[in-house]
Coordinates of C-alpha atoms in Angstrom, one line a residue:
Chain A
M1 CA 41.2 -24.1 -61.6
P2 CA 43.6 -22.4 -64.0
A3 CA 46.2 -20.4 -62.2
E4 CA 47.0 -18.3 -65.2
P5 CA 44.4 -15.9 -66.6
A6 CA 42.9 -17.0 -69.9
V7 CA 43.3 -13.4 -71.3
P8 CA 46.6 -11.8 -70.6
G9 CA 46.4 -8.7 -68.5
T10 CA 43.3 -9.8 -66.7
K11 CA 43.1 -10.9 -63.1
V12 CA 41.9 -14.3 -62.1
I13 CA 38.7 -14.0 -60.2
D14 CA 38.8 -15.6 -56.7
D15 CA 38.1 -19.3 -56.9
P16 CA 34.3 -19.4 -56.9
V17 CA 34.2 -22.6 -54.8
A18 CA 36.6 -21.1 -52.1
P19 CA 33.8 -21.1 -49.5
L20 CA 33.2 -24.8 -50.1
W21 CA 36.9 -25.4 -49.6
R22 CA 36.7 -23.5 -46.3
G23 CA 33.8 -25.8 -45.4
V24 CA 35.9 -28.8 -46.1
V25 CA 38.6 -27.5 -43.8
A26 CA 36.1 -26.8 -41.0
L27 CA 34.6 -30.2 -41.5
R28 CA 38.0 -31.9 -41.3
I29 CA 38.8 -30.2 -38.0
V30 CA 35.4 -30.9 -36.4
T31 CA 35.4 -34.5 -37.5
F32 CA 38.9 -35.0 -36.2
L33 CA 37.8 -33.8 -32.8
F34 CA 35.0 -36.3 -33.0
A35 CA 37.4 -39.1 -33.9
A36 CA 39.7 -38.1 -31.0
G37 CA 36.7 -38.2 -28.7
A38 CA 35.8 -41.7 -30.0
V39 CA 39.3 -43.0 -29.4
I40 CA 39.3 -41.6 -25.8
V41 CA 36.0 -43.3 -25.1
Q42 CA 36.8 -46.6 -26.7
Q43 CA 40.5 -47.0 -25.9
D44 CA 40.0 -49.4 -23.1
E45 CA 38.2 -51.9 -25.3
Y46 CA 40.6 -51.6 -28.2
E47 CA 42.7 -54.6 -29.2
R48 CA 45.7 -52.4 -29.9
A49 CA 45.2 -49.0 -28.2
W50 CA 48.8 -47.9 -29.2
L51 CA 47.9 -48.3 -32.9
A52 CA 44.7 -46.3 -32.3
W53 CA 46.7 -43.4 -30.9
T54 CA 49.2 -43.7 -33.8
V55 CA 46.5 -43.6 -36.4
L56 CA 44.9 -40.7 -34.6
G57 CA 48.3 -38.9 -34.7
A58 CA 48.5 -39.6 -38.5
M59 CA 45.0 -38.2 -38.9
A60 CA 46.0 -35.1 -37.0
V61 CA 49.0 -34.5 -39.2
W62 CA 47.0 -35.2 -42.4
S63 CA 44.2 -32.9 -41.2
A64 CA 46.8 -30.1 -40.6
V65 CA 48.4 -30.7 -44.0
T66 CA 45.2 -30.8 -46.0
S67 CA 43.7 -27.8 -44.1
R68 CA 46.7 -25.9 -45.2
L69 CA 46.6 -27.2 -48.8
Y70 CA 42.9 -26.7 -49.3
S71 CA 43.2 -23.1 -48.0
T72 CA 45.2 -22.0 -51.1
D73 CA 44.6 -22.3 -54.8
K74 CA 47.8 -24.4 -55.2
G75 CA 46.5 -27.1 -52.9
R76 CA 43.1 -27.5 -54.5
K77 CA 44.3 -30.1 -57.0
H78 CA 42.6 -33.3 -58.2
W79 CA 45.7 -35.4 -57.3
I80 CA 45.9 -34.1 -53.8
V81 CA 42.2 -35.1 -53.3
I82 CA 43.0 -38.5 -54.7
V83 CA 45.9 -38.9 -52.2
D84 CA 43.5 -37.7 -49.5
L85 CA 41.0 -40.4 -50.5
L86 CA 43.7 -43.2 -50.6
L87 CA 45.2 -42.1 -47.3
T88 CA 41.8 -42.0 -45.6
C89 CA 41.0 -45.5 -46.9
G90 CA 44.4 -46.7 -45.8
L91 CA 44.0 -45.4 -42.3
M92 CA 40.5 -46.8 -42.2
S93 CA 41.8 -50.3 -43.3
L94 CA 43.9 -50.5 -40.1
S95 CA 40.6 -50.6 -38.1
P96 CA 40.4 -54.5 -37.9
L97 CA 43.8 -54.4 -36.2
I98 CA 42.7 -51.8 -33.7
L99 CA 39.2 -52.9 -32.8
S100 CA 38.4 -56.1 -31.0
D101 CA 36.3 -58.7 -32.9
K102 CA 33.4 -57.9 -30.5
Q103 CA 33.7 -54.2 -31.3
L104 CA 33.9 -54.8 -34.9
L105 CA 31.2 -57.4 -35.4
E106 CA 28.7 -57.1 -32.4
W107 CA 28.9 -53.7 -30.8
N108 CA 28.9 -51.7 -34.0
T109 CA 31.7 -49.5 -32.7
P110 CA 32.8 -46.9 -35.2
L111 CA 35.9 -47.5 -37.2
I112 CA 39.0 -45.7 -36.2
T113 CA 38.5 -42.9 -38.8
T114 CA 34.8 -42.5 -37.9
I115 CA 33.1 -39.6 -39.7
W116 CA 36.5 -38.1 -40.4
A117 CA 36.6 -40.3 -43.5
S118 CA 33.6 -38.5 -45.1
V119 CA 35.7 -35.4 -45.6
A120 CA 37.7 -36.9 -48.4
A121 CA 34.5 -37.7 -50.3
V122 CA 33.2 -34.1 -49.8
A123 CA 36.6 -32.7 -51.0
A124 CA 36.3 -34.9 -54.1
G125 CA 32.9 -33.3 -54.9
V126 CA 34.3 -29.8 -54.4
V127 CA 37.3 -30.4 -56.6
G128 CA 35.6 -32.3 -59.5
G129 CA 31.9 -31.9 -59.4
K130 CA 29.1 -34.4 -59.0
R131 CA 30.8 -37.4 -60.6
W132 CA 33.9 -37.0 -58.5
G133 CA 31.8 -36.5 -55.3
F134 CA 29.6 -39.5 -56.0
T135 CA 32.6 -41.7 -56.8
G136 CA 34.6 -40.4 -53.8
G137 CA 31.6 -41.3 -51.5
L138 CA 31.4 -44.8 -53.0
V139 CA 35.2 -45.3 -52.5
V140 CA 35.0 -44.3 -48.9
G141 CA 31.8 -46.4 -48.4
L142 CA 33.4 -49.5 -50.1
S143 CA 36.5 -49.1 -47.9
T144 CA 34.2 -49.0 -44.9
Y145 CA 32.7 -52.3 -46.0
L146 CA 36.1 -53.9 -46.6
S147 CA 37.2 -52.8 -43.2
K148 CA 34.1 -54.1 -41.4
G149 CA 34.2 -57.3 -43.4
Q150 CA 30.4 -57.7 -43.5
M151 CA 27.4 -55.9 -44.9
S152 CA 24.7 -54.5 -42.7
V153 CA 21.8 -52.1 -42.9
D154 CA 23.8 -49.4 -41.0
L155 CA 26.6 -49.8 -43.5
M156 CA 24.2 -49.5 -46.5
R157 CA 22.9 -46.3 -45.0
D158 CA 26.4 -44.9 -44.5
I159 CA 27.4 -45.7 -48.0
T160 CA 24.3 -44.0 -49.4
L161 CA 24.9 -41.0 -47.2
L162 CA 28.5 -40.8 -48.3
A163 CA 27.8 -41.0 -52.0
G164 CA 24.8 -38.7 -51.7
A165 CA 26.8 -36.1 -49.8
G166 CA 29.6 -36.2 -52.4
L167 CA 27.1 -35.9 -55.2
V168 CA 25.3 -32.9 -53.6
V169 CA 28.5 -31.0 -52.8
G170 CA 29.7 -31.8 -56.3
M171 CA 26.6 -30.3 -57.8
A172 CA 26.9 -27.2 -55.6
A173 CA 30.6 -26.8 -56.7
T174 CA 29.7 -27.1 -60.4
T175 CA 26.8 -24.6 -60.0
A176 CA 29.1 -22.1 -58.2
R177 CA 31.7 -22.4 -61.0
L178 CA 29.2 -22.0 -63.7
S179 CA 27.7 -18.9 -62.2
A180 CA 31.1 -17.4 -61.8
V181 CA 31.8 -18.0 -65.5
R182 CA 28.4 -16.4 -66.4
L183 CA 29.1 -13.5 -64.1
A184 CA 32.5 -13.0 -65.7
Q185 CA 30.9 -13.1 -69.1
A186 CA 28.3 -10.5 -68.2
L187 CA 31.0 -8.2 -66.8
R188 CA 33.0 -8.6 -70.0
T189 CA 29.9 -7.8 -72.2
E190 CA 29.2 -4.8 -70.0
A191 CA 32.7 -3.5 -70.3
A192 CA 32.7 -4.0 -74.1
T193 CA 29.4 -2.1 -74.3
A194 CA 30.6 0.7 -72.3
E195 CA 33.8 0.9 -74.3
R196 CA 31.7 0.9 -77.5
E197 CA 29.5 3.7 -76.3
R198 CA 32.6 5.7 -75.4
L199 CA 34.0 5.2 -78.9
A200 CA 30.7 6.0 -80.5
R201 CA 30.4 9.2 -78.6
S202 CA 33.9 10.3 -79.5
I203 CA 33.5 9.3 -83.1
H204 CA 30.2 11.2 -83.2
D205 CA 31.8 14.3 -81.6
S206 CA 34.8 14.4 -83.9
V207 CA 35.1 12.3 -87.0
L208 CA 31.5 12.3 -88.1
Q209 CA 31.2 16.0 -87.7
V210 CA 34.3 16.7 -89.8
L211 CA 33.3 14.2 -92.5
A212 CA 29.8 15.7 -92.8
R213 CA 31.3 19.1 -93.0
V214 CA 33.8 18.1 -95.7
R215 CA 31.1 16.5 -97.7
K216 CA 28.9 19.5 -97.5
R217 CA 31.5 22.1 -98.3
G218 CA 33.1 19.9 -101.0
L219 CA 29.8 19.6 -102.9
E220 CA 29.3 23.3 -102.7
V221 CA 32.8 24.1 -104.0
G222 CA 32.4 21.5 -106.8
G223 CA 35.1 20.1 -109.2
E224 CA 37.7 17.9 -107.6
A225 CA 36.5 18.8 -104.2
A226 CA 33.1 17.3 -105.0
E227 CA 34.8 14.0 -105.6
L228 CA 36.5 14.2 -102.3
A229 CA 33.2 15.2 -100.8
Q230 CA 31.6 12.1 -102.2
M231 CA 34.2 9.8 -100.7
A232 CA 33.9 11.6 -97.4
G233 CA 30.1 11.1 -97.6
E234 CA 30.4 7.4 -98.2
Q235 CA 32.7 7.0 -95.2
E236 CA 30.4 9.1 -93.1
V237 CA 27.4 7.0 -93.8
A238 CA 29.4 3.7 -93.3
L239 CA 30.8 5.0 -90.0
R240 CA 27.5 6.2 -88.8
A241 CA 25.9 2.8 -89.5
L242 CA 28.8 1.1 -87.7
V243 CA 28.5 3.4 -84.7
A244 CA 24.7 3.1 -84.6
A245 CA 24.6 -0.7 -85.0
A246 CA 24.8 -2.2 -81.6
P247 CA 26.9 -5.4 -81.3
T248 CA 24.8 -8.4 -82.2
E249 CA 24.4 -10.4 -79.1
S250 CA 22.1 -13.4 -79.0
T251 CA 19.9 -14.0 -76.1
V252 CA 19.8 -17.3 -74.2
D253 CA 17.0 -18.6 -76.5
G254 CA 19.0 -17.8 -79.7
E255 CA 17.3 -14.6 -80.7
V256 CA 19.1 -11.6 -82.1
D257 CA 18.2 -8.0 -82.8
L258 CA 17.4 -7.7 -86.6
R259 CA 18.3 -4.1 -86.7
P260 CA 22.1 -3.9 -86.6
G261 CA 22.6 -6.2 -89.6
L262 CA 20.2 -4.1 -91.7
Q263 CA 21.7 -0.8 -90.5
L264 CA 25.1 -1.9 -91.8
L265 CA 23.6 -2.0 -95.3
A266 CA 23.0 1.8 -95.3
T267 CA 24.9 3.8 -97.9
P268 CA 24.5 7.3 -99.3
K269 CA 22.0 5.8 -101.7
V270 CA 20.3 3.3 -99.3
Q271 CA 18.3 4.5 -96.4
V272 CA 17.5 2.0 -93.7
S273 CA 14.6 2.8 -91.4
T274 CA 13.9 0.8 -88.2
P275 CA 12.1 1.2 -85.0
A276 CA 14.0 2.6 -82.0
T277 CA 13.5 -0.6 -80.0
Q278 CA 14.9 -4.0 -80.6
V279 CA 13.4 -6.3 -83.2
M280 CA 14.2 -9.8 -81.9
M281 CA 14.2 -12.7 -84.3
K282 CA 15.6 -16.2 -84.2
S283 CA 19.1 -15.7 -85.3
G284 CA 18.7 -18.0 -88.3
V285 CA 15.7 -16.0 -89.6
A286 CA 17.5 -12.7 -88.9
T287 CA 20.5 -13.8 -91.0
E288 CA 18.3 -15.0 -93.8
L289 CA 16.3 -11.8 -93.8
T290 CA 19.4 -9.7 -93.8
S291 CA 21.0 -11.5 -96.7
L292 CA 17.7 -11.3 -98.5
V293 CA 17.7 -7.6 -98.2
R294 CA 21.3 -7.5 -99.3
E295 CA 20.3 -9.5 -102.4
A296 CA 17.4 -7.2 -103.1
L297 CA 19.7 -4.2 -102.8
S298 CA 22.4 -5.6 -105.1
N299 CA 19.5 -6.3 -107.5
V300 CA 18.6 -2.6 -107.3
D301 CA 22.3 -1.8 -108.1
K302 CA 22.3 -4.0 -111.1
H303 CA 18.9 -3.3 -112.7
A304 CA 17.6 0.0 -111.5
G305 CA 20.6 2.1 -112.6
S306 CA 23.4 3.6 -110.7
E307 CA 21.4 6.7 -109.9
A308 CA 18.6 4.8 -108.2
R309 CA 18.1 5.2 -104.5
A310 CA 16.6 2.6 -102.2
W311 CA 14.8 2.5 -98.9
V312 CA 14.6 -0.4 -96.5
L313 CA 11.9 -0.3 -93.9
L314 CA 11.7 -2.7 -91.0
E315 CA 8.4 -2.9 -89.1
D316 CA 7.6 -5.0 -86.0
L317 CA 3.9 -5.8 -85.8
G318 CA 4.3 -8.1 -82.8
D319 CA 3.3 -11.5 -84.3
E320 CA 4.9 -10.7 -87.7
V321 CA 7.8 -8.7 -89.0
V322 CA 7.5 -6.7 -92.3
L323 CA 10.5 -5.8 -94.3
S324 CA 10.1 -3.5 -97.3
V325 CA 12.7 -2.7 -99.9
R326 CA 11.8 0.0 -102.4
D327 CA 13.8 1.7 -105.1
D328 CA 13.0 4.6 -107.4
G329 CA 14.5 3.0 -110.5
P330 CA 12.6 2.4 -113.7
G331 CA 10.9 -0.7 -112.3
I332 CA 10.7 -4.1 -113.7
P333 CA 8.7 -4.5 -116.9
D334 CA 5.8 -6.8 -116.8
G335 CA 6.8 -10.4 -117.3
R336 CA 10.5 -10.0 -116.8
I337 CA 10.5 -11.9 -113.5
A338 CA 8.3 -14.6 -115.0
D339 CA 10.7 -14.8 -118.0
A340 CA 13.7 -15.1 -115.8
E341 CA 12.0 -17.8 -113.7
A342 CA 11.0 -19.7 -116.9
E343 CA 14.6 -19.6 -118.1
G344 CA 15.7 -21.1 -114.8
R345 CA 18.0 -18.2 -114.1
M346 CA 18.9 -17.5 -110.5
G347 CA 18.7 -13.9 -109.3
I348 CA 15.7 -12.4 -107.8
A349 CA 13.2 -15.1 -108.8
Q350 CA 14.7 -18.1 -107.2
S351 CA 16.8 -16.5 -104.6
I352 CA 14.3 -14.1 -103.0
R353 CA 11.1 -16.2 -103.5
G354 CA 12.8 -19.4 -102.4
R355 CA 14.2 -17.8 -99.3
V356 CA 10.9 -16.2 -98.3
A357 CA 9.1 -19.5 -98.8
S358 CA 11.6 -21.4 -96.7
L359 CA 11.0 -18.8 -93.9
G360 CA 7.3 -19.5 -94.1
G361 CA 6.8 -15.9 -95.1
T362 CA 4.9 -14.1 -97.9
L363 CA 6.3 -11.9 -100.6
E364 CA 4.6 -9.1 -102.4
L365 CA 6.1 -7.4 -105.4
Q366 CA 4.9 -4.0 -106.7
T367 CA 6.5 -2.8 -109.8
G368 CA 5.7 -1.2 -113.1
P369 CA 7.5 0.9 -115.7
G370 CA 8.6 4.2 -114.1
E371 CA 7.3 3.3 -110.7
G372 CA 10.3 1.7 -109.2
T373 CA 10.2 -1.7 -107.5
E374 CA 8.9 -2.5 -104.0
W375 CA 9.4 -5.8 -102.3
E376 CA 7.4 -6.5 -99.1
V377 CA 8.4 -9.5 -97.1
R378 CA 6.2 -10.6 -94.2
V379 CA 7.5 -13.3 -91.8
F380 CA 5.5 -14.6 -88.9
R381 CA 7.3 -14.9 -85.6
K382 CA 5.8 -18.3 -84.7
G383 CA 6.2 -21.3 -86.9
A384 CA 9.1 -19.6 -88.7
L385 CA 12.3 -21.5 -89.6
T386 CA 13.3 -23.7 -86.7
Chain B
M1 CA 19.1 30.3 -84.0
V2 CA 21.8 27.6 -84.3
V3 CA 22.7 25.3 -81.4
D4 CA 25.7 23.1 -81.7
D5 CA 28.6 22.3 -79.5
H6 CA 31.0 22.1 -82.4
P7 CA 32.2 25.6 -83.3
M8 CA 33.0 24.6 -86.9
W9 CA 29.5 23.4 -87.4
R10 CA 27.9 26.3 -85.6
E11 CA 29.7 28.9 -87.7
G12 CA 29.3 26.9 -90.9
V13 CA 25.6 26.4 -90.6
A14 CA 25.1 30.0 -89.5
R15 CA 27.1 31.2 -92.6
D16 CA 25.2 28.9 -95.0
L17 CA 21.9 30.3 -93.7
T18 CA 23.0 33.9 -93.7
E19 CA 24.2 33.6 -97.3
R20 CA 20.8 32.4 -98.3
G21 CA 18.9 35.2 -96.8
F22 CA 18.0 33.9 -93.3
E23 CA 18.7 36.0 -90.3
V24 CA 20.6 34.0 -87.6
V25 CA 19.6 35.8 -84.5
A26 CA 21.8 33.8 -82.1
T27 CA 24.0 30.8 -81.7
A28 CA 24.6 28.6 -78.6
G29 CA 27.1 25.9 -77.7
D30 CA 25.3 24.1 -74.9
A31 CA 21.8 23.3 -73.9
A32 CA 21.5 25.6 -70.9
S33 CA 22.6 28.7 -72.7
A34 CA 20.5 27.6 -75.7
V35 CA 17.4 27.7 -73.5
R36 CA 18.3 31.0 -71.9
I37 CA 19.2 32.7 -75.2
A38 CA 16.1 31.3 -76.9
K39 CA 13.9 32.8 -74.3
A40 CA 15.5 36.1 -74.8
V41 CA 15.6 36.3 -78.6
R42 CA 12.4 34.2 -79.3
P43 CA 13.6 32.8 -82.7
N44 CA 11.2 31.3 -85.3
V45 CA 13.3 28.3 -85.8
V46 CA 16.0 26.6 -83.6
L47 CA 18.4 24.3 -85.4
M48 CA 19.3 21.9 -82.6
D49 CA 22.2 19.5 -82.4
L50 CA 21.5 16.6 -80.0
N51 CA 25.0 15.9 -78.6
L52 CA 25.5 18.9 -76.4
G53 CA 27.2 17.4 -73.4
E54 CA 25.7 17.5 -69.9
L55 CA 22.2 18.6 -70.8
S56 CA 21.3 17.1 -74.2
G57 CA 19.5 18.7 -77.1
V58 CA 16.5 16.6 -76.1
D59 CA 16.2 18.5 -72.8
A60 CA 16.8 21.8 -74.5
T61 CA 14.1 21.0 -77.1
L62 CA 11.6 20.1 -74.4
M63 CA 12.3 23.3 -72.5
I64 CA 12.2 25.6 -75.5
T65 CA 9.1 24.2 -77.1
G66 CA 7.4 24.1 -73.7
E67 CA 8.1 27.8 -73.0
L68 CA 8.0 29.2 -76.5
P69 CA 5.0 27.8 -78.4
E70 CA 5.8 29.9 -81.4
T71 CA 9.3 28.6 -81.7
R72 CA 9.9 25.5 -83.8
V73 CA 12.8 23.2 -83.3
L74 CA 14.5 21.4 -86.2
V75 CA 16.9 18.7 -85.1
L76 CA 20.2 18.6 -87.0
S77 CA 22.2 15.6 -86.0
A78 CA 25.2 13.7 -87.2
S79 CA 24.2 10.5 -85.3
G80 CA 22.1 7.8 -86.8
E81 CA 18.4 8.0 -86.7
H82 CA 17.9 6.4 -83.4
D83 CA 16.5 6.7 -80.0
D84 CA 17.8 10.2 -79.3
V85 CA 16.2 11.5 -82.5
L86 CA 12.9 9.9 -81.5
Q87 CA 13.2 11.4 -78.0
A88 CA 13.8 14.9 -79.5
V89 CA 10.8 14.6 -81.7
K90 CA 8.7 13.4 -78.7
A91 CA 10.1 16.4 -76.8
G92 CA 8.6 18.7 -79.4
A93 CA 11.0 19.0 -82.3
S94 CA 9.1 19.3 -85.5
G95 CA 11.6 17.6 -87.8
Y96 CA 14.9 16.1 -88.3
L97 CA 17.7 16.4 -90.8
V98 CA 21.1 14.6 -91.0
K99 CA 24.0 17.0 -90.8
S100 CA 25.3 15.9 -94.2
A101 CA 22.2 17.2 -95.9
S102 CA 23.0 19.7 -98.7
A103 CA 22.6 23.4 -98.2
E104 CA 19.6 23.3 -100.4
E105 CA 18.0 20.6 -98.3
L106 CA 18.8 22.6 -95.2
V107 CA 17.2 25.8 -96.6
E108 CA 14.1 23.9 -97.6
A109 CA 13.8 22.2 -94.2
V110 CA 14.2 25.5 -92.4
N111 CA 11.6 27.1 -94.6
R112 CA 9.2 24.2 -94.0
T113 CA 9.8 24.3 -90.3
A114 CA 9.2 28.0 -90.1
A115 CA 5.9 27.5 -92.0
G116 CA 4.9 25.0 -89.4
D117 CA 5.3 21.8 -91.4
A118 CA 7.0 18.7 -90.1
V119 CA 10.3 17.7 -91.7
F120 CA 10.2 14.0 -92.0
T121 CA 13.0 11.7 -93.3
A122 CA 12.3 8.1 -94.1
G123 CA 14.3 7.1 -91.1
L124 CA 12.3 9.3 -88.7
A125 CA 9.0 7.9 -90.1
G126 CA 10.3 4.4 -89.4
L127 CA 11.1 5.5 -85.8
V128 CA 7.7 7.1 -85.2
L129 CA 5.9 4.2 -86.8
G130 CA 7.8 1.9 -84.5
E131 CA 7.0 4.0 -81.4
Y132 CA 3.3 3.9 -82.1
R133 CA 3.5 0.2 -82.4
R134 CA 5.6 -0.2 -79.3
M135 CA 2.9 1.8 -77.4
A136 CA 0.1 -0.2 -78.9
A137 CA 1.8 -3.5 -77.8
A138 CA 2.7 -2.3 -74.3
P139 CA 0.2 -3.8 -71.8
D140 CA 0.1 -0.8 -69.4
D141 CA -2.3 2.1 -69.1
A142 CA -4.4 1.4 -72.1
E143 CA -6.8 4.4 -71.8
D144 CA -5.1 7.4 -73.3
K145 CA -2.5 5.9 -75.5
P146 CA -2.2 7.8 -78.8
Q147 CA -3.1 5.7 -81.8
L148 CA -2.6 6.2 -85.5
T149 CA -5.6 6.2 -87.9
E150 CA -5.4 3.8 -90.7
R151 CA -4.7 6.6 -93.1
E152 CA -2.0 8.0 -90.9
T153 CA -0.3 4.6 -90.7
E154 CA -0.5 4.3 -94.5
V155 CA 1.0 7.7 -95.1
L156 CA 3.8 7.2 -92.5
R157 CA 4.7 3.8 -94.1
L158 CA 5.0 5.5 -97.5
V159 CA 7.2 8.2 -96.0
A160 CA 9.4 5.6 -94.5
K161 CA 9.7 3.9 -97.8
G162 CA 11.1 7.1 -99.2
L163 CA 8.2 8.5 -101.2
T164 CA 7.9 12.2 -101.3
A165 CA 4.7 14.0 -100.2
R166 CA 3.7 14.5 -103.8
Q167 CA 4.2 10.8 -104.7
I168 CA 2.2 9.8 -101.6
A169 CA -0.6 12.3 -102.6
N170 CA -0.7 10.7 -106.1
R171 CA -0.7 7.2 -104.9
L172 CA -3.4 7.7 -102.3
V173 CA -5.4 10.1 -104.5
I174 CA -5.5 12.8 -101.8
S175 CA -4.1 16.4 -101.8
H176 CA -0.6 17.3 -101.0
R177 CA -1.9 19.4 -98.1
T178 CA -3.7 16.4 -96.6
V179 CA -0.5 14.3 -96.7
E180 CA 1.3 17.1 -94.8
N181 CA -1.6 17.3 -92.3
H182 CA -1.5 13.5 -91.6
V183 CA 2.3 13.6 -91.1
Q184 CA 2.0 16.5 -88.7
S185 CA -0.8 14.9 -86.8
T186 CA 1.2 11.8 -86.1
L187 CA 3.9 14.0 -84.5
R188 CA 1.5 16.2 -82.6
K189 CA -0.3 13.2 -81.0
L190 CA 3.1 11.8 -79.9
Q191 CA 4.3 15.1 -78.4
L192 CA 1.0 15.7 -76.6
H193 CA 1.1 12.2 -75.1
N194 CA 4.7 12.8 -74.1
R195 CA 3.9 16.1 -72.3
V196 CA 1.0 14.4 -70.5
E197 CA 3.2 11.6 -69.4
L198 CA 5.9 13.9 -68.2
A199 CA 3.4 16.0 -66.3
R200 CA 2.0 12.9 -64.7
Y201 CA 5.4 11.7 -63.8
A202 CA 6.3 15.1 -62.3
I203 CA 3.1 15.2 -60.2
E204 CA 3.6 11.6 -59.0
H205 CA 7.1 12.5 -57.9
G206 CA 6.4 15.9 -56.5
L207 CA 8.4 17.7 -59.1
D208 CA 5.7 20.0 -60.3
S209 CA 5.8 22.8 -57.7
E210 CA 8.9 24.8 -58.7
P211 CA 10.1 24.4 -62.3
E212 CA 13.1 26.6 -61.4
A213 CA 13.9 24.7 -58.3
E214 CA 16.7 22.5 -59.7
R215 CA 20.0 24.2 -59.4

């Protein structure tokens, strides 16, 4: 876990796997008591009882040390867990010296570390996830095999349980960390949205009102004031579009709201109309459609004259989305598009038609001298660009 | 009557209207006093800003149009044409105009509103169209959902594409009056549905007994 916050000025959220660490500490204490009980029961049969008590003492010290370490962020380190594993295996490997041959081979007496050894494997899972947990379990299991000196059904079972426990705890730790990250992300988004709304409100209450007023009065006064008014008007529309356009957030399945991108295209001469509710599209399709509309609008600018106004309409019909771009310019004379296409020129012909085709949509064009131009693009939700 | 929390706007709009021969009978800076004053002076047209602070212009619109059937509300908002505009229209406003509209546009809109016509911008048409489709797509209580006729949808789409009533009349070969009627009817159905929904909600939640009960 990083001790420093990724973003300066923020607070590190409590270690999401802290409860698991507390579990490790509890397990360590409980299993130590178990090991102590085992030594008391077995001491008369031991080959070297003094060594048993020495190892138990070492286990007590190590239990105390790790309980302390695992209780704070600073002690929850990979290398400490590795030391834990090695020390556990080392103590365990003294078992052949302590246990008599009979105990070791015939009576199936537990090794000196007993189930206390499993704690290191669990800690590995907590610190590093499922791979670490699984590997930790295998290491402890292997060490058990080496200490016993022979394989048995019981030993197989122990190894499986150790590796399995490490794996499951590791998965739990990973899941806890992931959900903590997701939660932090959600909180950030929420904070950003709230801040945005606050900004939007204050912009609406102050700047927009003044700009609108300047524009209105300026146009009435005329002359130089009218020029200023026009500039104020442009800024007003741009600002309103910015404030209105919600941040584009994609959902888990890669869909975005098509509206904000379109709303940013609004200018004093371009009106963008959308539903009040979100129009979700695959983000690739949304980007394509937005740049398509931008292309159509720049085409209006180029060909329909600087006085022409344009309207963009977005409709959501459920299984399909309809985008219309209309201008009130002079219209495209018959055959102009076909000519352009024949000459292999880019522009509307290739660009718009090609894009609509690649989205699997249909394009309708209505135009005529004096009638303006109207593009209507229909894109189906299913089977669209993947 | 002019309702706006921004004094500069309130005075400015009132002056514009007075200069052009309208009588501004009252002004108000917040929703509560707007409702109170409107009930007292009974204006023909209320110009309503939507951002009024605690109680919004939407609430004020709902209360004014509910109590004063003769009074029409024209929303004048600086914000984009979004949910709040749609809500105001559903609450009973008969039209919407951006604040940056010219004085001439404002005068025309007020005149039309006074005459009982709906003042539709392309943006508002897009919102209303979207709202009908949202309701049609929603799976719940299918029985009394308002629906647009084919003609109404056609007219609304053309409004949303920026055609004037006259252009629409020409294109569909119907009279100018018929276009106006279609547009109005789309609004009225939406408002009626909204009132029914609100009443049903109030009855379900036991809020219908005393309208003045809330402090």
